Amino acid sequence: MMRDEKGMMTPELRAEIDAILTASGNDGSKLVGILLDIQDIIPMHYIPEEVAYYLAEKLNVKVSNVYDVISFYASLYDRPRGQYPIQMCESIVCGVNDNGFVFATLQEMLGIGLNEATADGKYYLECVPCFGACDVAPAVRVNGKVYGHLNSREKIEAMLAELV
Amino acid sequence: MTKTVTFMTRNFNKYDVMSIDEYIAIGGFTALKRAITMDGEDIAREIAACQVKGRGGAAYDMGKKWSQARSEKNPEKVIVCNADEGEPCTFKDRTLIQNDPFNLLEGMIIAGYTMKAQNGYIYMREEYSHLRPILLNAIKQANEKGYLGKNILGVEGFDYQIHLYSGAGAYVCGEGTALVESIEGKAGRPRMKPPYIKQCGLYNLPTCVQNVESLSLVAGILNNGDTYKSYGPADCLGTKLVSVAGNVNRPGVYEIPFGMTVREIIYDLAGGVQGDRDIRLIQFGGASGKIAPASVLDTPYTYDDLKGAGVGVGSGAILVVDERTSVIDFLTTTQQFFSHESCGQCAPCREGNLHIKLLLQKVKAGTHTASDVKLLKQIAETMMITSLCGLGQAAQSALLAAMKHFPQTFEVK
Ligand SMILES: Cc1cc2nc3c(=O)[nH]c(=O)nc-3n(C[C@H](O)[C@H](O)[C@H](O)COP(=O)(O)O)c2cc1C
Ligand code: SF4
Ligand code: FES
């Protein structure tokens, strides 16, 4: 697994984070939403340690509170993932619609296992519970976009082709 | 031919969801305009007359809840719209937000007027982040047109604002007290009750939590309550959104009049079972719902009839599982969900889910003993009685129902 990147708090990133904080009124009670917004703009879609400390300082909350929130919520991550984290639904509706085929095909096509990233850091594979796309099961979700009816190699290839 | 109805879904595809003007052009906000001429108690009474039960799962009488919320003395109150929709196989609230966001907002504004609240919060799951722009736009436009803000529609002192908050992938945050913890920016661990959130909830204020579908009914009922009451049998009036999925040919959200049979829903609306296979089991109300064999097909979809058949409405989900999936594989997947989602705060749920997972592995492998089966049942029942919140209390509904309907699954070899 990839380690946390050091020195990633560039002036550009800091400015983007400050903009998110300003938009939410520097309100510590909005921590969950703030973390999600920041995670969206971090290339590897996680909350680096430096960022967690920065937020604690700016919002005047304890670092332990920030980490309580990050570790509690499944959609917040404290480890780098990938440019395109592919979230494969592991719940029952996708389960009875052969999500096993999706797991196996993606692992084979990308040459990685679960919770692993490709060498270039582009793709990352993970399993998540139902995200409410059961009407198009089996489904995956990538950076907020749902891809459904993934019941053939062609459809999975087409999904990957969109991630550029 | 069995048909869906369009009471809650009447505005679907009738207007551009990014345009408040188009919503107004098809009659939007007429219910709110009527509401502000009424006494709040009368609004609650009209909802009660329609027998509306909360659509989030607990089926609490909505008119009664509004009336109770009104009687709370605190001058400051909040309304919460629960859009966490975390039950697997449930996607009806998604459909409502996507297709008629202004109708939801109108329901929330009427709720604010009725309960004299100053703030309303929509708590929407992160998984629906693609719907955020729709809601943010609706809130912004409603402010611009004076349906939100100060002295709404010229009513002195009717000041009300709506805020959008996001969940972050925690099913337990659909539970009322966990939800308010989450809006306060904390980890969403359920609180000990009492105090109940209706007295002391978000920021310690009286808090009225309603599901998206419940609030989406409000404007329609104030406009056309009689039409609503014309649907369904006398003891279960109205219409309901069901989300049907699994091994059916046409999965989707359907608005049905209460009283339609499960068979009509699955075969006429959802197009029957894939490949015309036999049904192994049907689960009602999401992962925390009970299951039944195909003998449940001729049950009318009403609260009482489903209860009589040993299942329930719950979240409105109907999951059809065909003969290709075994009962134990179904239970294993369901258990994986609860093991993942338990917040771990109280022992019955934390430990119970762990041990049930292990025992189910033995059943799957066929290495279980009679005492394992007894233990399975004991743990499941203990969780139901002693867990702190609804998650642990309902996590083993499917297992207990399976032990009743599918005893062969647990037979000791
Ligand atoms: C673990 C758990 C998860 C829940 N998830 C939801 C949910 O996602 N959406 C919802 O409306 N209600 C959910 N509920 C029920 C709510 O606690 C509450 O009863 C409901 O939002 C009240 O609104 P209603 O009366 O309109 O149904 C959940 C309850 C529990 C115990
Ligand atoms: S029942 Fe489960 S989810 Fe609820 S408080 Fe206890 S451990 Fe947490
Ligand atoms: S079960 Fe896979 S999206 Fe709902």
XYZ file of C-alpha atoms and ligand atoms in Angstrom:
620
model
C 0.000 0.000 0.000
C 1.125 3.500 -0.822
C 2.246 5.658 2.078
C 0.964 9.056 2.954
C 2.664 11.642 0.773
C 4.716 14.281 2.568
C 5.089 17.860 1.481
C 1.926 17.728 -0.555
C 0.454 20.855 1.050
C 1.374 23.120 -1.845
C 0.344 26.785 -1.869
C -2.187 25.912 -4.581
C -3.781 23.201 -2.490
C -3.783 25.442 0.552
C -5.615 28.114 -1.438
C -8.194 25.597 -2.627
C -8.742 24.320 0.904
C -9.065 27.864 2.201
C -11.713 28.517 -0.441
C -13.685 25.479 0.735
C -13.370 26.638 4.342
C -14.490 30.154 3.488
C -17.461 28.830 1.512
C -18.584 26.928 4.607
C -18.058 29.904 6.875
C -15.092 28.295 8.686
C -17.762 26.429 10.613
C -16.402 23.425 12.532
C -19.869 21.866 12.592
C -19.553 21.450 8.830
C -16.491 19.229 9.250
C -17.979 16.181 7.523
C -18.908 18.110 4.380
C -15.630 20.023 4.394
C -13.614 16.805 4.522
C -15.626 15.355 1.635
C -15.087 18.463 -0.474
C -11.359 18.439 0.227
C -11.066 14.749 -0.513
C -12.638 15.431 -3.902
C -9.890 17.857 -4.917
C -6.953 15.815 -3.610
C -5.641 13.846 -6.615
C -5.493 10.530 -4.743
C -8.853 11.140 -3.026
C -7.991 10.910 0.656
C -7.224 13.212 3.577
C -3.450 13.484 4.037
C -2.185 13.916 7.596
C -0.904 17.410 6.842
C -4.363 18.417 5.719
C -5.999 16.963 8.826
C -3.682 19.001 11.055
C -4.220 22.105 8.966
C -8.003 21.755 9.306
C -7.832 21.226 13.044
C -5.906 24.470 13.358
C -8.078 26.492 10.999
C -11.390 25.271 12.425
C -10.170 25.295 15.996
C -11.075 21.677 16.662
C -8.877 18.965 18.121
C -6.894 16.784 15.725
C -8.414 13.789 17.512
C -11.868 15.085 16.563
C -10.838 15.330 12.942
C -9.578 11.754 13.051
C -12.642 10.547 14.946
C -14.690 11.798 12.012
C -12.353 10.472 9.311
C -12.186 7.021 10.849
C -15.911 6.821 11.592
C -17.203 7.608 8.113
C -16.600 5.015 5.438
C -16.524 7.627 2.656
C -13.570 9.412 4.250
C -10.142 7.892 3.725
C -6.804 8.487 5.438
C -4.723 6.557 2.893
C -4.061 7.444 -0.731
C -6.320 5.565 -3.106
C -6.080 6.427 -6.791
C -7.054 8.999 -9.322
C -10.100 6.861 -10.068
C -11.214 4.863 -7.044
C -13.629 2.292 -8.461
C -16.219 1.490 -5.818
C -17.816 -1.859 -6.518
C -21.119 -2.502 -4.760
C -20.977 -5.563 -2.509
C -24.592 -5.428 -1.281
C -27.398 -7.801 -1.945
C -29.080 -6.456 -5.085
C -25.788 -6.289 -6.951
C -24.950 -9.598 -5.285
C -27.887 -11.437 -6.840
C -27.052 -9.799 -10.167
C -23.574 -11.312 -10.323
C -21.339 -8.587 -8.939
C -18.773 -11.386 -8.644
C -18.283 -11.033 -12.382
C -17.565 -7.314 -11.953
C -15.039 -7.950 -9.137
C -13.228 -10.656 -11.084
C -13.212 -8.853 -14.425
C -11.935 -5.561 -13.040
C -9.213 -7.254 -11.002
C -8.126 -9.159 -14.061
C -8.261 -6.218 -16.471
C -6.396 -3.883 -14.116
C -4.076 -6.536 -12.729
C -4.701 -5.485 -9.145
C -6.493 -6.905 -6.130
C -9.002 -5.372 -3.779
C -7.794 -2.188 -2.013
C -4.894 -1.909 -4.415
C -3.933 0.742 -6.941
C -2.392 0.293 -10.372
C 1.327 1.153 -10.502
C 0.617 4.527 -12.118
C -1.852 5.363 -9.333
C -4.641 5.772 -11.826
C -7.114 3.089 -10.752
C -7.955 1.788 -7.304
C -10.398 -1.009 -6.497
C -12.608 -1.141 -3.420
C -15.883 -2.695 -2.284
C -18.604 -0.513 -0.766
C -22.143 -1.126 0.486
C -25.246 -0.275 -1.577
C -25.176 3.236 -3.027
C -28.779 3.260 -4.180
C -28.230 2.281 -7.786
C -29.890 -1.097 -7.303
C -32.143 -0.509 -10.326
C -29.060 -0.750 -12.554
C -27.296 -3.565 -10.674
C -24.560 -4.655 -10.819
C -23.094 -1.189 -10.426
C -19.888 0.648 -9.587
C -19.360 4.274 -8.629
C -16.317 6.346 -9.541
C -15.782 9.855 -8.160
C -19.517 10.285 -7.697
C -20.647 8.872 -11.023
C -22.575 5.612 -11.242
C -21.986 3.014 -13.963
C -24.664 0.329 -14.070
C -25.682 -2.866 -15.833
C -22.066 -4.058 -15.821
C -22.921 -7.563 -16.910
C -20.505 -7.952 -19.804
C -16.810 -7.407 -20.543
C -17.729 -4.825 -23.167
C -19.660 -2.705 -20.691
C -16.842 -2.851 -18.162
C -14.340 -1.882 -20.853
C -16.561 1.009 -21.902
C -16.747 2.169 -18.269
C -12.949 2.107 -17.947
C -12.593 3.941 -21.237
C -14.576 6.825 -19.772
C -12.104 7.272 -16.917
C -9.508 9.449 -18.584
C -53.954 -4.606 -16.244
C -52.455 -3.391 -13.010
C -51.372 0.205 -13.107
C -49.253 2.584 -11.178
C -50.763 5.857 -9.992
C -49.390 9.395 -10.065
C -50.140 11.224 -6.871
C -46.644 11.721 -5.486
C -45.119 11.392 -8.923
C -47.569 13.790 -10.635
C -44.890 16.364 -11.417
C -42.292 13.916 -12.735
C -41.029 15.070 -16.150
C -43.517 17.951 -16.101
C -41.014 20.688 -15.377
C -37.318 21.513 -15.532
C -36.078 20.671 -12.032
C -33.597 23.553 -12.198
C -36.357 26.127 -12.728
C -38.605 27.388 -9.956
C -40.602 29.359 -12.543
C -41.566 26.171 -14.323
C -42.542 24.606 -10.990
C -44.727 27.609 -10.224
C -46.255 27.444 -13.713
C -47.558 23.919 -13.049
C -49.115 24.964 -9.755
C -46.096 24.871 -7.464
C -46.406 26.526 -4.033
C -50.215 26.662 -4.101
C -50.224 24.271 -1.144
C -47.887 26.589 0.765
C -50.101 29.539 -0.069
C -53.069 27.659 1.337
C -51.075 26.506 4.373
C -50.261 30.040 5.487
C -53.969 30.816 5.711
C -54.442 27.860 8.052
C -53.766 27.101 11.660
C -50.894 24.635 12.061
C -53.081 22.263 14.028
C -55.481 22.022 11.085
C -52.600 21.184 8.764
C -51.550 18.372 11.090
C -55.157 17.223 11.190
C -55.435 17.057 7.384
C -52.332 14.899 7.257
C -53.685 12.683 10.014
C -56.991 12.334 8.138
C -55.027 10.887 5.240
C -53.557 8.288 7.633
C -50.024 9.114 6.539
C -47.391 7.033 8.261
C -43.740 8.060 8.084
C -42.040 6.551 5.054
C -38.529 6.169 6.468
C -39.207 2.781 7.998
C -40.700 3.238 11.446
C -44.196 4.115 10.128
C -44.992 6.626 12.843
C -48.244 8.573 12.426
C -47.162 11.790 10.713
C -50.127 13.985 11.671
C -49.615 13.007 15.293
C -45.893 13.741 15.076
C -46.559 17.246 13.733
C -49.119 17.895 16.392
C -46.716 16.773 19.123
C -43.928 18.843 17.621
C -46.187 21.892 17.699
C -46.829 21.431 21.383
C -43.106 21.623 22.255
C -42.638 24.874 24.130
C -39.176 25.897 22.925
C -39.530 28.942 20.652
C -36.705 27.602 18.465
C -37.222 24.363 16.545
C -35.773 22.502 13.623
C -37.077 20.278 10.873
C -34.840 17.577 9.427
C -35.452 15.903 6.115
C -33.933 12.452 6.276
C -32.449 11.761 2.837
C -29.911 9.246 4.080
C -31.675 6.381 2.276
C -29.160 3.758 3.314
C -31.219 0.568 3.241
C -29.987 -1.657 0.429
C -32.591 -1.978 -2.339
C -34.097 1.396 -1.448
C -33.900 4.219 -4.006
C -37.286 5.915 -3.934
C -36.058 9.083 -2.182
C -33.395 9.432 -4.852
C -36.168 9.394 -7.464
C -38.176 12.032 -5.607
C -35.218 14.400 -5.232
C -34.167 13.887 -8.825
C -37.602 14.446 -10.345
C -39.417 16.852 -8.043
C -37.057 18.737 -5.723
C -39.315 21.774 -5.366
C -42.213 19.655 -4.149
C -39.940 18.312 -1.393
C -38.879 21.847 -0.521
C -42.509 22.980 -0.443
C -43.323 20.149 1.983
C -40.417 21.176 4.176
C -41.480 24.827 4.166
C -45.024 23.832 5.143
C -43.516 21.701 7.918
C -41.555 24.739 9.073
C -44.682 26.884 9.131
C -46.726 24.228 10.919
C -44.177 23.582 13.650
C -42.940 27.167 13.846
C -39.389 26.125 13.060
C -36.679 28.548 11.976
C -34.417 26.081 10.233
C -34.753 22.997 8.113
C -31.900 20.621 7.326
C -31.744 18.146 4.506
C -29.347 15.357 5.424
C -28.501 13.559 2.215
C -26.212 10.577 1.884
C -22.854 11.173 0.229
C -23.737 8.499 -2.313
C -26.274 10.947 -3.758
C -23.732 13.736 -4.190
C -24.788 14.025 -7.832
C -28.135 15.378 -6.592
C -26.560 18.182 -4.555
C -26.647 20.741 -7.388
C -30.386 20.133 -7.849
C -31.140 20.796 -4.183
C -28.717 23.701 -3.812
C -30.287 25.354 -6.840
C -33.807 24.764 -5.509
C -32.888 26.320 -2.156
C -31.231 29.288 -3.846
C -34.167 29.966 -6.169
C -36.688 29.562 -3.348
C -34.767 32.222 -1.427
C -34.734 34.541 -4.426
C -38.493 34.211 -4.846
C -39.281 34.740 -1.176
C -40.385 31.178 -0.375
C -37.481 30.975 2.053
C -35.923 33.704 4.151
C -37.616 36.376 6.227
C -41.370 37.013 6.400
C -42.086 34.328 3.839
C -44.995 35.239 1.512
C -45.502 38.353 3.583
C -46.337 36.447 6.747
C -44.907 38.473 9.609
C -42.441 36.393 11.613
C -42.446 33.381 9.264
C -38.656 33.190 8.939
C -37.332 29.895 7.710
C -34.156 28.706 6.039
C -33.182 25.316 4.571
C -29.628 23.933 4.707
C -28.154 20.959 2.887
C -25.832 18.619 4.785
C -24.035 15.585 3.506
C -23.566 12.195 5.092
C -20.338 10.313 4.504
C -21.120 6.677 4.022
C -22.562 5.623 7.369
C -25.879 3.784 7.291
C -26.364 4.330 11.011
C -26.647 8.086 10.379
C -30.192 7.480 9.111
C -31.083 6.891 12.755
C -32.397 10.159 14.171
C -29.928 10.782 16.986
C -26.919 9.692 14.914
C -28.140 11.962 12.138
C -28.151 15.028 14.357
C -24.702 14.157 15.713
C -23.501 14.028 12.131
C -25.032 17.411 11.237
C -23.238 18.807 14.291
C -19.999 17.771 12.597
C -19.251 14.729 14.718
C -19.024 10.994 14.223
C -22.585 9.687 13.924
C -22.859 7.497 16.991
C -26.445 7.154 18.207
C -27.284 8.895 21.461
C -28.790 7.312 24.507
C -32.533 7.944 24.742
C -34.223 9.744 26.478
C -34.082 12.605 25.797
C -35.828 12.032 22.505
C -34.898 14.273 19.629
C -38.424 15.583 19.405
C -37.600 17.358 22.675
C -33.844 17.705 22.482
C -32.224 16.993 19.162
C -30.059 19.033 16.824
C -28.169 21.671 18.878
C -30.406 20.556 21.775
C -33.496 21.956 20.051
C -36.794 20.143 19.498
C -36.262 18.350 16.198
C -38.818 16.849 13.863
C -37.287 14.284 11.503
C -39.213 13.134 8.443
C -38.311 11.046 5.487
C -38.129 12.519 1.960
C -41.226 10.629 0.823
C -43.230 11.730 3.871
C -42.434 15.385 3.180
C -43.062 14.912 -0.534
C -46.659 13.978 0.299
C -47.471 17.187 2.121
C -48.142 19.598 -0.748
C -50.247 17.035 -2.615
C -52.330 16.329 0.464
C -53.015 19.994 1.160
C -54.009 20.505 -2.474
C -55.876 17.287 -3.158
C -56.360 15.339 0.051
C -59.549 13.804 -1.285
C -57.781 12.374 -4.303
C -55.195 10.843 -1.979
C -57.926 9.321 0.167
C -59.588 7.832 -2.916
C -56.722 5.351 -3.186
C -56.285 2.232 -1.078
C -58.585 0.313 1.252
C -60.413 2.165 4.033
C -57.902 1.184 6.701
C -54.820 2.028 4.616
C -55.507 5.043 2.472
C -53.324 6.521 -0.183
C -50.331 5.699 -2.299
C -46.801 4.490 -1.684
C -43.542 4.458 -3.540
C -41.938 1.041 -3.705
C -38.477 0.316 -5.057
C -38.463 -3.125 -6.580
C -35.173 -4.751 -7.505
C -33.164 -7.953 -7.438
C -33.949 -10.669 -9.926
C -36.828 -8.873 -11.647
C -37.051 -7.889 -15.289
C -37.987 -4.234 -14.747
C -36.438 -2.990 -11.510
C -37.496 0.512 -10.561
C -39.568 2.833 -8.407
C -43.341 2.480 -8.745
C -46.103 4.483 -7.137
C -48.835 2.089 -6.120
C -52.159 2.492 -4.394
C -52.007 0.668 -1.069
C -53.733 -2.681 -1.356
C -52.157 -3.818 -4.609
C -50.921 -7.364 -4.146
C -47.245 -8.217 -3.969
C -47.788 -10.425 -7.004
C -49.136 -7.506 -9.055
C -46.179 -5.379 -8.014
C -43.592 -7.998 -8.911
C -45.167 -9.512 -12.002
C -47.209 -6.711 -13.584
C -45.137 -3.655 -12.655
C -41.644 -5.064 -12.320
C -42.059 -7.480 -15.211
C -41.700 -10.739 -13.300
C -38.659 -12.781 -12.408
C -35.612 -12.922 -14.687
C -35.757 -16.022 -16.892
C -39.150 -16.906 -15.376
C -37.347 -18.591 -12.511
C -38.931 -19.517 -9.229
C -38.687 -17.117 -6.328
C -36.453 -18.187 -3.454
C -37.402 -15.356 -1.126
C -38.666 -11.794 -0.997
C -37.304 -9.237 1.443
C -39.396 -6.229 2.408
C -37.993 -2.946 3.661
C -34.286 -3.261 3.014
C -31.563 -5.214 4.757
C -33.199 -4.699 8.149
C -36.470 -6.095 6.811
C -37.918 -9.557 7.135
C -38.041 -12.174 4.423
C -40.750 -14.536 3.246
C -41.098 -17.296 0.675
C -43.220 -16.896 -2.481
C -46.363 -17.700 -0.491
C -46.416 -13.988 0.414
C -47.248 -13.073 -3.222
C -50.981 -12.774 -2.777
C -50.731 -10.484 0.234
C -52.092 -6.981 -0.365
C -49.440 -4.333 0.166
C -50.785 -2.601 3.275
C -49.218 -2.115 6.694
C -51.545 -4.591 8.391
C -51.631 -7.250 5.697
C -47.850 -7.357 5.411
C -47.541 -7.505 9.169
C -50.025 -10.380 9.209
C -47.818 -12.179 6.690
C -44.813 -11.737 8.963
C -43.109 -8.974 6.975
C -43.541 -5.191 6.798
C -43.410 -2.056 4.660
C -40.168 -0.712 6.161
C -38.301 1.466 3.695
C -40.604 0.503 0.814
C -38.006 -1.792 -0.753
C -39.073 -5.082 -2.310
C -36.148 -7.351 -3.055
C -36.852 -10.404 -5.162
C -34.280 -13.199 -4.967
C -34.681 -16.120 -7.319
C -33.774 -19.762 -6.888
C -30.150 -19.273 -7.994
C -29.256 -17.721 -4.634
C -29.406 -19.899 -1.528
C -30.848 -18.640 1.732
C -27.473 -18.938 3.466
C -25.703 -16.926 0.771
C -28.391 -14.284 1.046
C -27.982 -14.149 4.834
C -24.192 -13.982 4.540
C -24.366 -10.924 2.286
C -26.907 -9.248 4.547
C -24.728 -9.968 7.583
C -21.712 -8.471 5.854
C -23.694 -5.244 5.561
C -24.501 -5.054 9.262
C -21.012 -6.097 10.339
C -19.739 -3.206 8.233
C -22.313 -0.684 9.438
C -22.503 -1.367 13.188
C -20.985 1.670 14.881
C -19.528 -0.582 17.566
C -20.719 1.559 20.426
C -22.807 -1.015 22.286
C -21.902 -4.607 23.045
C -24.993 -6.490 21.842
C -24.686 -5.140 18.316
C -20.886 -5.066 18.090
C -20.302 -8.544 19.506
C -23.573 -9.997 18.244
C -22.844 -9.121 14.635
C -19.367 -10.594 14.924
C -20.541 -13.902 16.356
C -23.475 -14.234 14.003
C -21.085 -13.739 11.113
C -18.896 -16.558 12.423
C -21.850 -18.872 13.067
C -23.234 -18.228 9.584
C -19.856 -19.269 8.179
C -20.250 -22.580 9.961
C -23.774 -23.040 8.635
C -22.503 -22.294 5.144
C -19.722 -24.859 5.541
C -22.157 -27.374 7.009
C -20.031 -27.803 10.151
C -22.560 -26.362 12.587
C -24.055 -28.223 15.510
C -27.498 -28.060 17.076
C -26.136 -25.848 19.827
C -24.703 -23.451 17.213
C -28.187 -23.032 15.782
C -29.595 -22.419 19.239
C -26.874 -19.869 19.927
C -27.551 -18.150 16.604
C -31.153 -17.632 17.612
C -30.278 -16.544 21.138
C -27.803 -13.930 19.957
C -30.214 -12.637 17.319
C -32.986 -12.289 19.884
C -30.678 -10.670 22.425
C -29.563 -8.104 19.851
C -33.166 -7.314 19.066
C -34.031 -6.668 22.702
C -30.880 -5.052 24.067
C -29.218 -3.036 21.294
C -29.013 0.695 21.827
C -30.427 1.746 18.467
C -32.593 0.473 15.664
C -29.626 -0.821 13.708
C -28.773 -3.545 16.192
C -32.419 -4.128 17.022
C -33.371 -4.867 13.420
C -30.122 -6.313 12.053
C -31.237 -9.909 12.546
C -34.807 -9.572 11.245
C -33.947 -11.519 8.105
C -32.102 -14.238 10.022
C -34.950 -14.785 12.481
C -37.471 -14.887 9.628
C -35.229 -17.327 7.748
C -35.096 -19.639 10.753
C -38.875 -19.682 10.706
C -39.525 -20.000 6.967
C -36.472 -21.927 5.828
C -35.605 -24.312 8.695
C -33.902 -26.694 6.253
C -31.117 -24.098 5.849
C -30.090 -24.682 9.449
C -30.590 -28.451 9.594
C -27.673 -30.210 11.270
C -26.056 -32.725 8.939
C -30.164 2.342 11.499
C -31.295 3.170 11.004
C -31.227 3.735 9.743
C -32.263 4.533 9.268
N -32.140 5.064 8.034
C -33.119 5.884 7.584
C -33.003 6.510 6.319
O -32.015 6.324 5.607
N -33.985 7.324 5.905
C -35.090 7.576 6.681
O -35.951 8.334 6.288
N -35.235 6.982 7.872
C -34.280 6.158 8.348
N -34.419 5.586 9.577
C -35.630 5.915 10.361
C -35.448 7.243 11.046
O -34.767 7.024 12.254
C -36.744 7.962 11.344
O -37.639 7.076 11.919
C -37.386 8.550 10.121
O -36.475 9.304 9.376
C -38.544 9.425 10.515
O -39.186 9.928 9.381
P -40.594 9.366 8.905
O -41.503 9.346 10.110
O -41.055 10.322 7.868
O -40.380 8.001 8.382
C -33.395 4.769 10.072
C -33.477 4.185 11.336
C -32.446 3.394 11.798
C -32.565 2.821 13.165
S -27.050 -0.896 18.043
Fe -25.189 -1.035 16.762
S -25.269 0.801 15.502
Fe -26.711 1.130 17.204
S -25.516 2.157 18.803
Fe -25.318 -0.027 19.207
S -23.422 -0.637 18.105
Fe -24.048 1.347 17.296
S -27.244 -3.189 -3.893
Fe -25.745 -2.447 -5.280
S -26.366 -0.393 -5.565
Fe -27.863 -1.138 -4.179
